[in-house]
Coordinates of C-alpha atoms in Angstrom, one line a residue:
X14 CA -19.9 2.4 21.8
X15 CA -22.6 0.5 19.7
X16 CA -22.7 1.0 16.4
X17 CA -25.7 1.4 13.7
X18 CA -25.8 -0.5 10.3
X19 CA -28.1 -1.5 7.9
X20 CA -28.5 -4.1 5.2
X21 CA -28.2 -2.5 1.6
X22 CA -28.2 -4.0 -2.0
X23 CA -24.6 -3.4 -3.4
X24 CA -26.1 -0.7 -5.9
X25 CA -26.7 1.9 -2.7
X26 CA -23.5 2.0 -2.3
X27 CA -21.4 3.1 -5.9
X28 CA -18.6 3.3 -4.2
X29 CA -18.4 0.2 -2.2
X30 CA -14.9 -1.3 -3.8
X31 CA -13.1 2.3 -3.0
X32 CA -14.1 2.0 0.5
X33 CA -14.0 -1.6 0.9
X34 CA -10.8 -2.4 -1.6
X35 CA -9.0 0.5 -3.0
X36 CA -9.1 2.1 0.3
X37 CA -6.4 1.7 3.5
X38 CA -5.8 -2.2 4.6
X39 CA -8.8 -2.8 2.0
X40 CA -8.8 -6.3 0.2
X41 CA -10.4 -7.8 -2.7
X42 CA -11.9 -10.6 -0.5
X43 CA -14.5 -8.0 0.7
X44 CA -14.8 -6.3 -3.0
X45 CA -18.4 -6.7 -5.1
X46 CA -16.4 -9.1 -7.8
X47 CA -16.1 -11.6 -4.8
X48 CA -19.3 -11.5 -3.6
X49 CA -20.8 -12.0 -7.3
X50 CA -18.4 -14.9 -7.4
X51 CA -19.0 -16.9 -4.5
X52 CA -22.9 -15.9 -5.0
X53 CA -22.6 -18.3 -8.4
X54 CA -20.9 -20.6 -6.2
X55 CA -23.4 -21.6 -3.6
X56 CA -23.1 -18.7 -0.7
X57 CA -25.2 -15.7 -0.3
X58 CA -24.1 -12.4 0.2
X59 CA -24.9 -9.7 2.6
X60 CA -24.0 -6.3 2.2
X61 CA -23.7 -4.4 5.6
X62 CA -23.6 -0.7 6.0
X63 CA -22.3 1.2 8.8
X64 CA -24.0 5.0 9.4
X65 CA -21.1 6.2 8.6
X66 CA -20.5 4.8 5.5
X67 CA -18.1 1.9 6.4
X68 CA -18.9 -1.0 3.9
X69 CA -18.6 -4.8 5.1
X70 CA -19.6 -7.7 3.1
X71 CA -21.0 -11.0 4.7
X72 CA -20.8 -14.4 3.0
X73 CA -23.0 -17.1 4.4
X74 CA -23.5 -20.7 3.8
X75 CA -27.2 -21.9 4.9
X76 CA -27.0 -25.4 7.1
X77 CA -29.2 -27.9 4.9
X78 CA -32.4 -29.5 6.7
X79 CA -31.7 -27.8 10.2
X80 CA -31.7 -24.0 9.2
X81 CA -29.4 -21.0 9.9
X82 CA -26.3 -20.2 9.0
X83 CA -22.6 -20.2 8.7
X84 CA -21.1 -16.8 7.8
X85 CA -17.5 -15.3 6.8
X86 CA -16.2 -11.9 7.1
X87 CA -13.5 -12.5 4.4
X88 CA -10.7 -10.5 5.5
X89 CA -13.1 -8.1 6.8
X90 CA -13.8 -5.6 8.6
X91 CA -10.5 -3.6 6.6
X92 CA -9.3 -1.4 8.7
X93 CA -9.7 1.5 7.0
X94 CA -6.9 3.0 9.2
X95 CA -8.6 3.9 12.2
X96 CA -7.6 2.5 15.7
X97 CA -8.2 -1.1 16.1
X98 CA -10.7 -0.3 18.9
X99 CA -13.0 1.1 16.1
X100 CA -12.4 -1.9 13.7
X101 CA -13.6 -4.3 16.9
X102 CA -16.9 -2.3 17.7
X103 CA -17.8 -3.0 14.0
X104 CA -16.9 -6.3 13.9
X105 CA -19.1 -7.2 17.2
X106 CA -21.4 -4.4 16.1
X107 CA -22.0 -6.8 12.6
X108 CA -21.4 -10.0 14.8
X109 CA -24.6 -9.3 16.6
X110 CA -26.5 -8.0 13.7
X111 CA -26.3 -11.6 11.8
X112 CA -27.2 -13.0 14.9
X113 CA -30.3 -11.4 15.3
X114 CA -31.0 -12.4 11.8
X115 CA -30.3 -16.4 12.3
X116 CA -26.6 -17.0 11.7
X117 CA -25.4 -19.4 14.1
X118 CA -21.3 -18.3 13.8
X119 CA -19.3 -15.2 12.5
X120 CA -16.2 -16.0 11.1
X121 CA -13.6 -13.1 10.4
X122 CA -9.6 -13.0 9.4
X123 CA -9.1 -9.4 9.2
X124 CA -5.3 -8.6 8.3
X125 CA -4.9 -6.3 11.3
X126 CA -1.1 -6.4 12.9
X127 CA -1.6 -8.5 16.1
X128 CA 0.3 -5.6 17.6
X129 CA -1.8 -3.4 17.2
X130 CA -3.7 -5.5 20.2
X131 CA -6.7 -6.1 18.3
X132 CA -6.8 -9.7 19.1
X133 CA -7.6 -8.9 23.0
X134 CA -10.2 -6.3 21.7
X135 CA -12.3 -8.9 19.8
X136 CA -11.9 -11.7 22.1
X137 CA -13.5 -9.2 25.2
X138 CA -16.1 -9.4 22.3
X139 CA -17.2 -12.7 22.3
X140 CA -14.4 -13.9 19.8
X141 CA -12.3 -16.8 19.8
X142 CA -9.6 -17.9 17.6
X143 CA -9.4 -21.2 15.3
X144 CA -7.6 -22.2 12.8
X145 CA -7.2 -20.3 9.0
X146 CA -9.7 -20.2 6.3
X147 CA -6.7 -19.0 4.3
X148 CA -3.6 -20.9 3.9
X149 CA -0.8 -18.4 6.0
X150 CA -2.5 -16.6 9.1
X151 CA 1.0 -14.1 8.8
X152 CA 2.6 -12.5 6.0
X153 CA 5.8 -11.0 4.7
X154 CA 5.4 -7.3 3.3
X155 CA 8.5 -5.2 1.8
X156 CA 8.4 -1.3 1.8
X157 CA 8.0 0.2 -0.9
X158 CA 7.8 4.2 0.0
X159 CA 11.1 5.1 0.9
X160 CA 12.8 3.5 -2.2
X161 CA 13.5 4.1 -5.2
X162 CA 13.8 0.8 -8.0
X163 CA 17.7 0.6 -7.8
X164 CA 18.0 0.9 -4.0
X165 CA 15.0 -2.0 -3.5
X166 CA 16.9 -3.8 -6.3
X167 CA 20.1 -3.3 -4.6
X168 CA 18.5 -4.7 -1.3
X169 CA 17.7 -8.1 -2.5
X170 CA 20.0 -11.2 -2.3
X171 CA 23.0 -11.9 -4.8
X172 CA 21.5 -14.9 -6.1
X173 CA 18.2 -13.1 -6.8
X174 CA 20.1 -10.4 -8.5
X175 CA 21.9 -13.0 -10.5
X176 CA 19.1 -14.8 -11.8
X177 CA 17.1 -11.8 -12.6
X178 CA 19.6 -10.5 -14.8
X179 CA 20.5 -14.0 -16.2
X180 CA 17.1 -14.3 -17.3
X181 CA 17.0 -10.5 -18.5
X182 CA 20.4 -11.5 -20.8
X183 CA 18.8 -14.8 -22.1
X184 CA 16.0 -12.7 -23.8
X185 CA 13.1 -13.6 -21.7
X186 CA 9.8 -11.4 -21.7
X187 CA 6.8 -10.8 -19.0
X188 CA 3.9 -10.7 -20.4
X189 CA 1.2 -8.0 -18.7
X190 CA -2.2 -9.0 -18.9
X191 CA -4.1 -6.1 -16.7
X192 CA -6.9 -4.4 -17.6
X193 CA -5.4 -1.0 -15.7
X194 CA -2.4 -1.4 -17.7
X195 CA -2.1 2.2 -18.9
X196 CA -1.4 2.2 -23.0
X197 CA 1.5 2.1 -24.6
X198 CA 4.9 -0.7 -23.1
X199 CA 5.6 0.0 -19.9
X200 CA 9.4 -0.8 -19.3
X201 CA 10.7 -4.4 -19.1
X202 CA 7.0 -5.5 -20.0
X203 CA 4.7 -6.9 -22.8
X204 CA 1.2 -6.1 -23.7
X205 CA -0.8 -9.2 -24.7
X206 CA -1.6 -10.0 -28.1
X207 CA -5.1 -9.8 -29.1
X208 CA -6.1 -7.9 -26.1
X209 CA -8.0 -8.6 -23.3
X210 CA -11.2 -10.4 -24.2
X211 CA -12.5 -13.7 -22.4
X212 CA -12.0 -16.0 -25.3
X213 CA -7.8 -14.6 -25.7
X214 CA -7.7 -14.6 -21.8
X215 CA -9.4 -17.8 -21.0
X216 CA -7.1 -20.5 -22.7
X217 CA -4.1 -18.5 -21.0
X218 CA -5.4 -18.6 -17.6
X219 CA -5.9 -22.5 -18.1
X220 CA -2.9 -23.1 -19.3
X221 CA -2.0 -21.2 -16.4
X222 CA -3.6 -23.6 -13.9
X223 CA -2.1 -26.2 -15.2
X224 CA 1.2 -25.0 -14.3
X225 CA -0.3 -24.4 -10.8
X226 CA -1.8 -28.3 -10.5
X227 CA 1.7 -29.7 -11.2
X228 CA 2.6 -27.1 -8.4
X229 CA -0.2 -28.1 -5.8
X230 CA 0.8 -31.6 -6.4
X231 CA 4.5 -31.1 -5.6
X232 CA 4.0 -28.8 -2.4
X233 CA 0.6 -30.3 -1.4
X234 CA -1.6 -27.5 -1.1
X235 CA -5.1 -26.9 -2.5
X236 CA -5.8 -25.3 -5.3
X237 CA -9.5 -24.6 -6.6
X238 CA -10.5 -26.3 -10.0
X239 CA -10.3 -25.5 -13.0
X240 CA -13.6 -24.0 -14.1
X241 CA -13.9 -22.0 -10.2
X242 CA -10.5 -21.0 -11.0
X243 CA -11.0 -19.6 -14.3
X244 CA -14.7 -18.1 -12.9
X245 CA -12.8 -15.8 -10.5
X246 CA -9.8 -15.1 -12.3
X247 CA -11.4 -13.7 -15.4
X248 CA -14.0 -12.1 -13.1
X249 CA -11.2 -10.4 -10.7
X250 CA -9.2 -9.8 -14.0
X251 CA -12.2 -7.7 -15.7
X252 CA -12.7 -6.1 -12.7
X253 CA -9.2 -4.6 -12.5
X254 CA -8.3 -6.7 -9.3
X255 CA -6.1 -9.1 -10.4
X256 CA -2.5 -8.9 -12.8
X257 CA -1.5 -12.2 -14.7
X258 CA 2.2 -11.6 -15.6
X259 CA 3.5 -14.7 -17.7
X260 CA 7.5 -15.2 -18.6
X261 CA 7.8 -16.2 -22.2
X262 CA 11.1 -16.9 -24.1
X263 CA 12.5 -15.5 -27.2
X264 CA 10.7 -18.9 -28.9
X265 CA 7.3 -17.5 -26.9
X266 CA 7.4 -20.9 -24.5
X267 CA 6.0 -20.6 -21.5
X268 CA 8.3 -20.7 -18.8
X269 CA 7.0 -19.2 -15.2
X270 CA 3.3 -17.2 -14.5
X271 CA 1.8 -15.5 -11.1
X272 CA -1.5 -14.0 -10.5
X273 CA -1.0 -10.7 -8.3
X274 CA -4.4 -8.7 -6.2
X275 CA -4.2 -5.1 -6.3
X276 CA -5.9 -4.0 -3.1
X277 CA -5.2 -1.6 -0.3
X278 CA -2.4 -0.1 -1.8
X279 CA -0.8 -2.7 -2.0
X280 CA 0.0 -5.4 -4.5
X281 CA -0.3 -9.2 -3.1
X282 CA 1.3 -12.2 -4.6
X283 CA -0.8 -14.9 -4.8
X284 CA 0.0 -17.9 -7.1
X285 CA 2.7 -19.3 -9.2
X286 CA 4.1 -21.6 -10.9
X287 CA 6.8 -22.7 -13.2
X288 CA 7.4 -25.0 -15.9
X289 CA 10.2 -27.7 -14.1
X290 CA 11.4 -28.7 -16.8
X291 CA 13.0 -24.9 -17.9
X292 CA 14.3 -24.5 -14.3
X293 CA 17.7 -25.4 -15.3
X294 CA 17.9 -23.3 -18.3
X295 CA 16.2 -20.2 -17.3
X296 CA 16.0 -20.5 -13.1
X297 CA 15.0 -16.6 -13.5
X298 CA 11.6 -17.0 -14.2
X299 CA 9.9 -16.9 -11.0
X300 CA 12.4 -14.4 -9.3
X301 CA 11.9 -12.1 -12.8
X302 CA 8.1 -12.4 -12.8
X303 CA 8.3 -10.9 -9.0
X304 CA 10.5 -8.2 -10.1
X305 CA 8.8 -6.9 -12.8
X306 CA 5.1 -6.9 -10.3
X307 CA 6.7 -5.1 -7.6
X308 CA 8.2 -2.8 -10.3
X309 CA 4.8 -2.2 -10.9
X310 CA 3.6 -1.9 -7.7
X311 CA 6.2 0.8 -7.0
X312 CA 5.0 2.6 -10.0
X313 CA 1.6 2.9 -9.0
X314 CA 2.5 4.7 -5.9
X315 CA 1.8 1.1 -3.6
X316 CA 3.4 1.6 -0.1
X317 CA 4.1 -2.0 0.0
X318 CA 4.9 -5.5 -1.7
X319 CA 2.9 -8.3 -0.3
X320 CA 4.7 -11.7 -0.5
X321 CA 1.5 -13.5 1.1
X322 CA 2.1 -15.7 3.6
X323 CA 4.4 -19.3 4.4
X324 CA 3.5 -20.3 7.7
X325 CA 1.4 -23.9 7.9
X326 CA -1.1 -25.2 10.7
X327 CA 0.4 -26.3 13.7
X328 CA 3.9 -23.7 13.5
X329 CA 2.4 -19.9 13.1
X330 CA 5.6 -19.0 13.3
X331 CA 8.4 -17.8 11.4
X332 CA 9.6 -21.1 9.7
X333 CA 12.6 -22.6 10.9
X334 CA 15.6 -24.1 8.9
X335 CA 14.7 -28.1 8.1
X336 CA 10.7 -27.4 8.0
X337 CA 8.4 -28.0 5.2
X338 CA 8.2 -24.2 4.8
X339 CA 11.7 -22.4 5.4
X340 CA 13.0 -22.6 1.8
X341 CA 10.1 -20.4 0.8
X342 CA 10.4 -18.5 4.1
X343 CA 14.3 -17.9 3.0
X344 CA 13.5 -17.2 -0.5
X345 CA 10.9 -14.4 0.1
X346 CA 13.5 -12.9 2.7
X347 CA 16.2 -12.8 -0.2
X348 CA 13.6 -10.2 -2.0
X349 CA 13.8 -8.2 1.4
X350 CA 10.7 -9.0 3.1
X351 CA 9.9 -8.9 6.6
X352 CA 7.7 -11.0 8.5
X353 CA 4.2 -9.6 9.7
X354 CA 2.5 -11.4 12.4
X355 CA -1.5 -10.7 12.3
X356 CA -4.1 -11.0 14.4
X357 CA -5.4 -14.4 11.7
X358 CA -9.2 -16.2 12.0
X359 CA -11.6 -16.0 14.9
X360 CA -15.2 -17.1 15.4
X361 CA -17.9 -16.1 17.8
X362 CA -20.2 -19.1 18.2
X363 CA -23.9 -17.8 19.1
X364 CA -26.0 -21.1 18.9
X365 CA -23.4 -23.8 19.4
X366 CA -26.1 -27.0 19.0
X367 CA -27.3 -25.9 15.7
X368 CA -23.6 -24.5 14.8
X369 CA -22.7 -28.6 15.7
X370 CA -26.1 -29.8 13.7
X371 CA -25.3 -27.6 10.5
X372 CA -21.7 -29.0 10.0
X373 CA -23.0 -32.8 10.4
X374 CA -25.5 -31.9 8.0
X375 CA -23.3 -30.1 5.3
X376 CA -20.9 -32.6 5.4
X377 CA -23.6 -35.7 5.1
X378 CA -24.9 -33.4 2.4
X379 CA -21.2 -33.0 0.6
X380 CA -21.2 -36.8 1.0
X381 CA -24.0 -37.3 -0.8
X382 CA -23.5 -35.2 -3.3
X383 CA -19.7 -36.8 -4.5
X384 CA -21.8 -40.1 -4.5

C-alpha cells in the first residue's frame, strides 16, 4: 500500500524528536540536533512527513557541476514498532518521493533485526545492500528489563567484577556531565563543577578527544576532528542526547571518558578512551565508566544497554578468536551482551550515470579543495 508524505520545516512538527528519537527503535541520527549539525557542515536537510504523523529526516549532499543529489536516511526510517512490512512501504514510499525531486540514490541503515525479514522486504523494493556508513553493521545489546542492578552485576565476568570494585576501593570518581541529570548526586556519581555551560564543557570535551586521537591511532579507526567533534558533541549534549561520564582519581587526573546517546530507550555507547599510561594502576576505568552508564540507563526505566557494534568490513560476523576485533568482541560479552545481527546499509540507485558522474565530481572537488 502506497503511502502519502509531505515535505515540512521542522517547526510543524513540535514533537519531531519524541517521534523520531525518544520513541520505540528511535535514534539521535534522525533527531533535529543532527540535522542542524550536519546542516553547518555542508548537507541539507529534508524533513519528511508521513499522513500519519511518522517523522523521517533526509540528509543530502548536492553532486557539484553535474546536479542532483546523494541522500542518507541515517538510521532511518526507526521502526517505531510496527511490523517491518510497514517500516519498508515508508522507506520505498520516501525512496520514490526524493526521486521525483532529483536525488540520484537513497541510502538507509535502519537498525531493524535482520530477523525480522526486513532485508527481503526492501530489496523487493528496489534496495540493495553495500557496505556501512557506520563503522559495525551489527551490535551487542544487554537486557535490562528483567534485572535488577545486583543480578546484572552478578551476570558479568569475574575479571569485570574485579576491576570495578578495584577501581571503586582506589577512590576513583565518574563524573556526570548530562543536562537530564536530575538534581541532587545520584549514587556512585559526580555532578560537574561549574555546571554545564559551553565555556566549562568545551575544554572537557577536547581534552576528551584527545584521549580519543591516541585511541583512533592505536586501533585505526576514524574519528571526526576536533572542532566537528566538539560542534556535535556540545550540540547533542545541550540537547539532552548525549552523556559524557569522565573517571577522575582522588588527585582529580583524568583517567578513562565515554560519550553515551540516549535514544529509543535505550542508552548506546559510543566512544572511549583511556589514559595508557594509568592502565596499570587503575585498569577499572573503562569497565567502571560502563557500569556506572548502564546503571543509569537501568534507572531511567531503558529496556536495554547498547554496546554498539565490533564487527569490521569484510567479516559481518561475530569475530572470531585471533581477528583484529575479538578482544573487544570478548570484552563486551564479559558485561553480558549478546550479539544482534541487523539488517545494516542499502541503496536504491535511481539514475546510475549521474549517481557515477556526482561521485567523480565530489571527489575531484574534495581534491581540490585539500590542495
Amino acid at each position: 500500500m502506497s503511502l502519502g508524505l509531505r515535505e515540512v520545516s521542522p517547526d510543524e512538527v513540535p514533537d519531531w524528536d519524541r517521534r523520531a528519537v525518544e520513541g520505540p527503535g528511535g535514534d539521535v541520527y534522525q533527531s533535529l540536533a543532527w540535522a542542524a549539525y550536519r546542516a553547518r557542515w555542508g548537507w541539507r536537510p529534508r524533513y519528511l512527513l508521513f499522513d500519519d504523523g511518522f517523522p523521517l529526516l533526509s540528509l543530502e549532499r548536492p553532486w557539484p557541476l553535474v546536479g542532483g543529489a546523494g541522500a542518507y536516511l541515517s538510521r532511518g526510517p526507526v521502526s517505531g514498532g510496527e511490523p517491518a512490512q510497514r517500516t519498508a512501504e515508508r522507506l520505498v514510499a520516501a525512496a520514490d518521493h526524493l526521486a521525483r525531486r532529483g536525488v540520484d540514490v537513497v541510502s538507509s541503515d535502519a537498525e531493524i533485526p535482520a530477523v525480522s525479514g526486513y532485508p527481503a522486504l526492501i530489496e523487493r523494493g528496489g534496495f540493495r545492500p553495500i557496505e556501512e556508513v557506520q563503522p559495525s553493521r551489527h551490535r551487542m545489546r544487554l537486557p535490562l528489563a528483567a534485572a535488577d542492578e545486583d543480578a546484572l552485576f552478578r551476570g558479568f565476568g569475574k575479571s569485570i567484577r574485579q576491576r570495578v570494585r578495584a577501581a571503586e576501593r582506589a577512590g576513583l570518581r565518574v563524573v556526570r556531565y548530562d543536562c537530564r541529570a536530575p538534581a541532587g548526586s545520584d549514587e556512585g556519581l559526580e555532578a560537574p563543577g561549574g555546571g554545564l555551560e559551553g565555556d566549562v564543557v568545551r575544554p572537557v570535551l577536547a581534552r576528551f578527544h584527545g584521549l580519543l586521537e591516541a585511541t583512533a591511532a592505536r586501533r585505526h579507526f576514524w574519528l571526526a576532528g576536533r572542532e566537528a567533534f566538539l560542534d556535535w558533541a556540545l550540540a547533542a549534549l545541550g540537547a539532552g542526547l548525549l552523556v559524557y561520564l569522565e573517571v577522575r582519581d582522588p588527585a582529580d587526573a583524568l583517567i578513562a571518558g565515554a560519550t553515551f546517546y540516549r535514544h529509543g530507550g535505550r542508552w548506546t555507547y559510543s566512544l572511549s578512551g583511556d589514559v595508557v599510561a594509568e592502565r596499570e594502576r587503575h585498569p577499572g576505568g573503562v569497565p567502571l565508566v560502563l557500569w556506572r552508564a548502564i546503571q543509569l540507563a537501568r534507572r531511567e526505566g531503558c529496556d536495554e544497554f547498547d554496546l554498539a557494534g565490533v564487527d569490521v568490513p569484510g567479516a559481518r560476523r561475530e569475530p572470531r578468536e585471533g581477528e583484529s576485533m575479538y578482544g573487544l568482541y570478548f570484552f563486551k560479552r564479559l558485561f553480558g551482551a549478546e550479539w544482534l545481527e541487523l539488517t545494516g546499509n542499502h541503496e536504491r540507485v535511481h539514475r546510475p550515470t549521474r549517481y557515477l558522474l556526482g561521485r567523480v565530481a565530489g571527489r575531484v572537488a574534495g581534491l581540490g579543495r585539500a590542495g
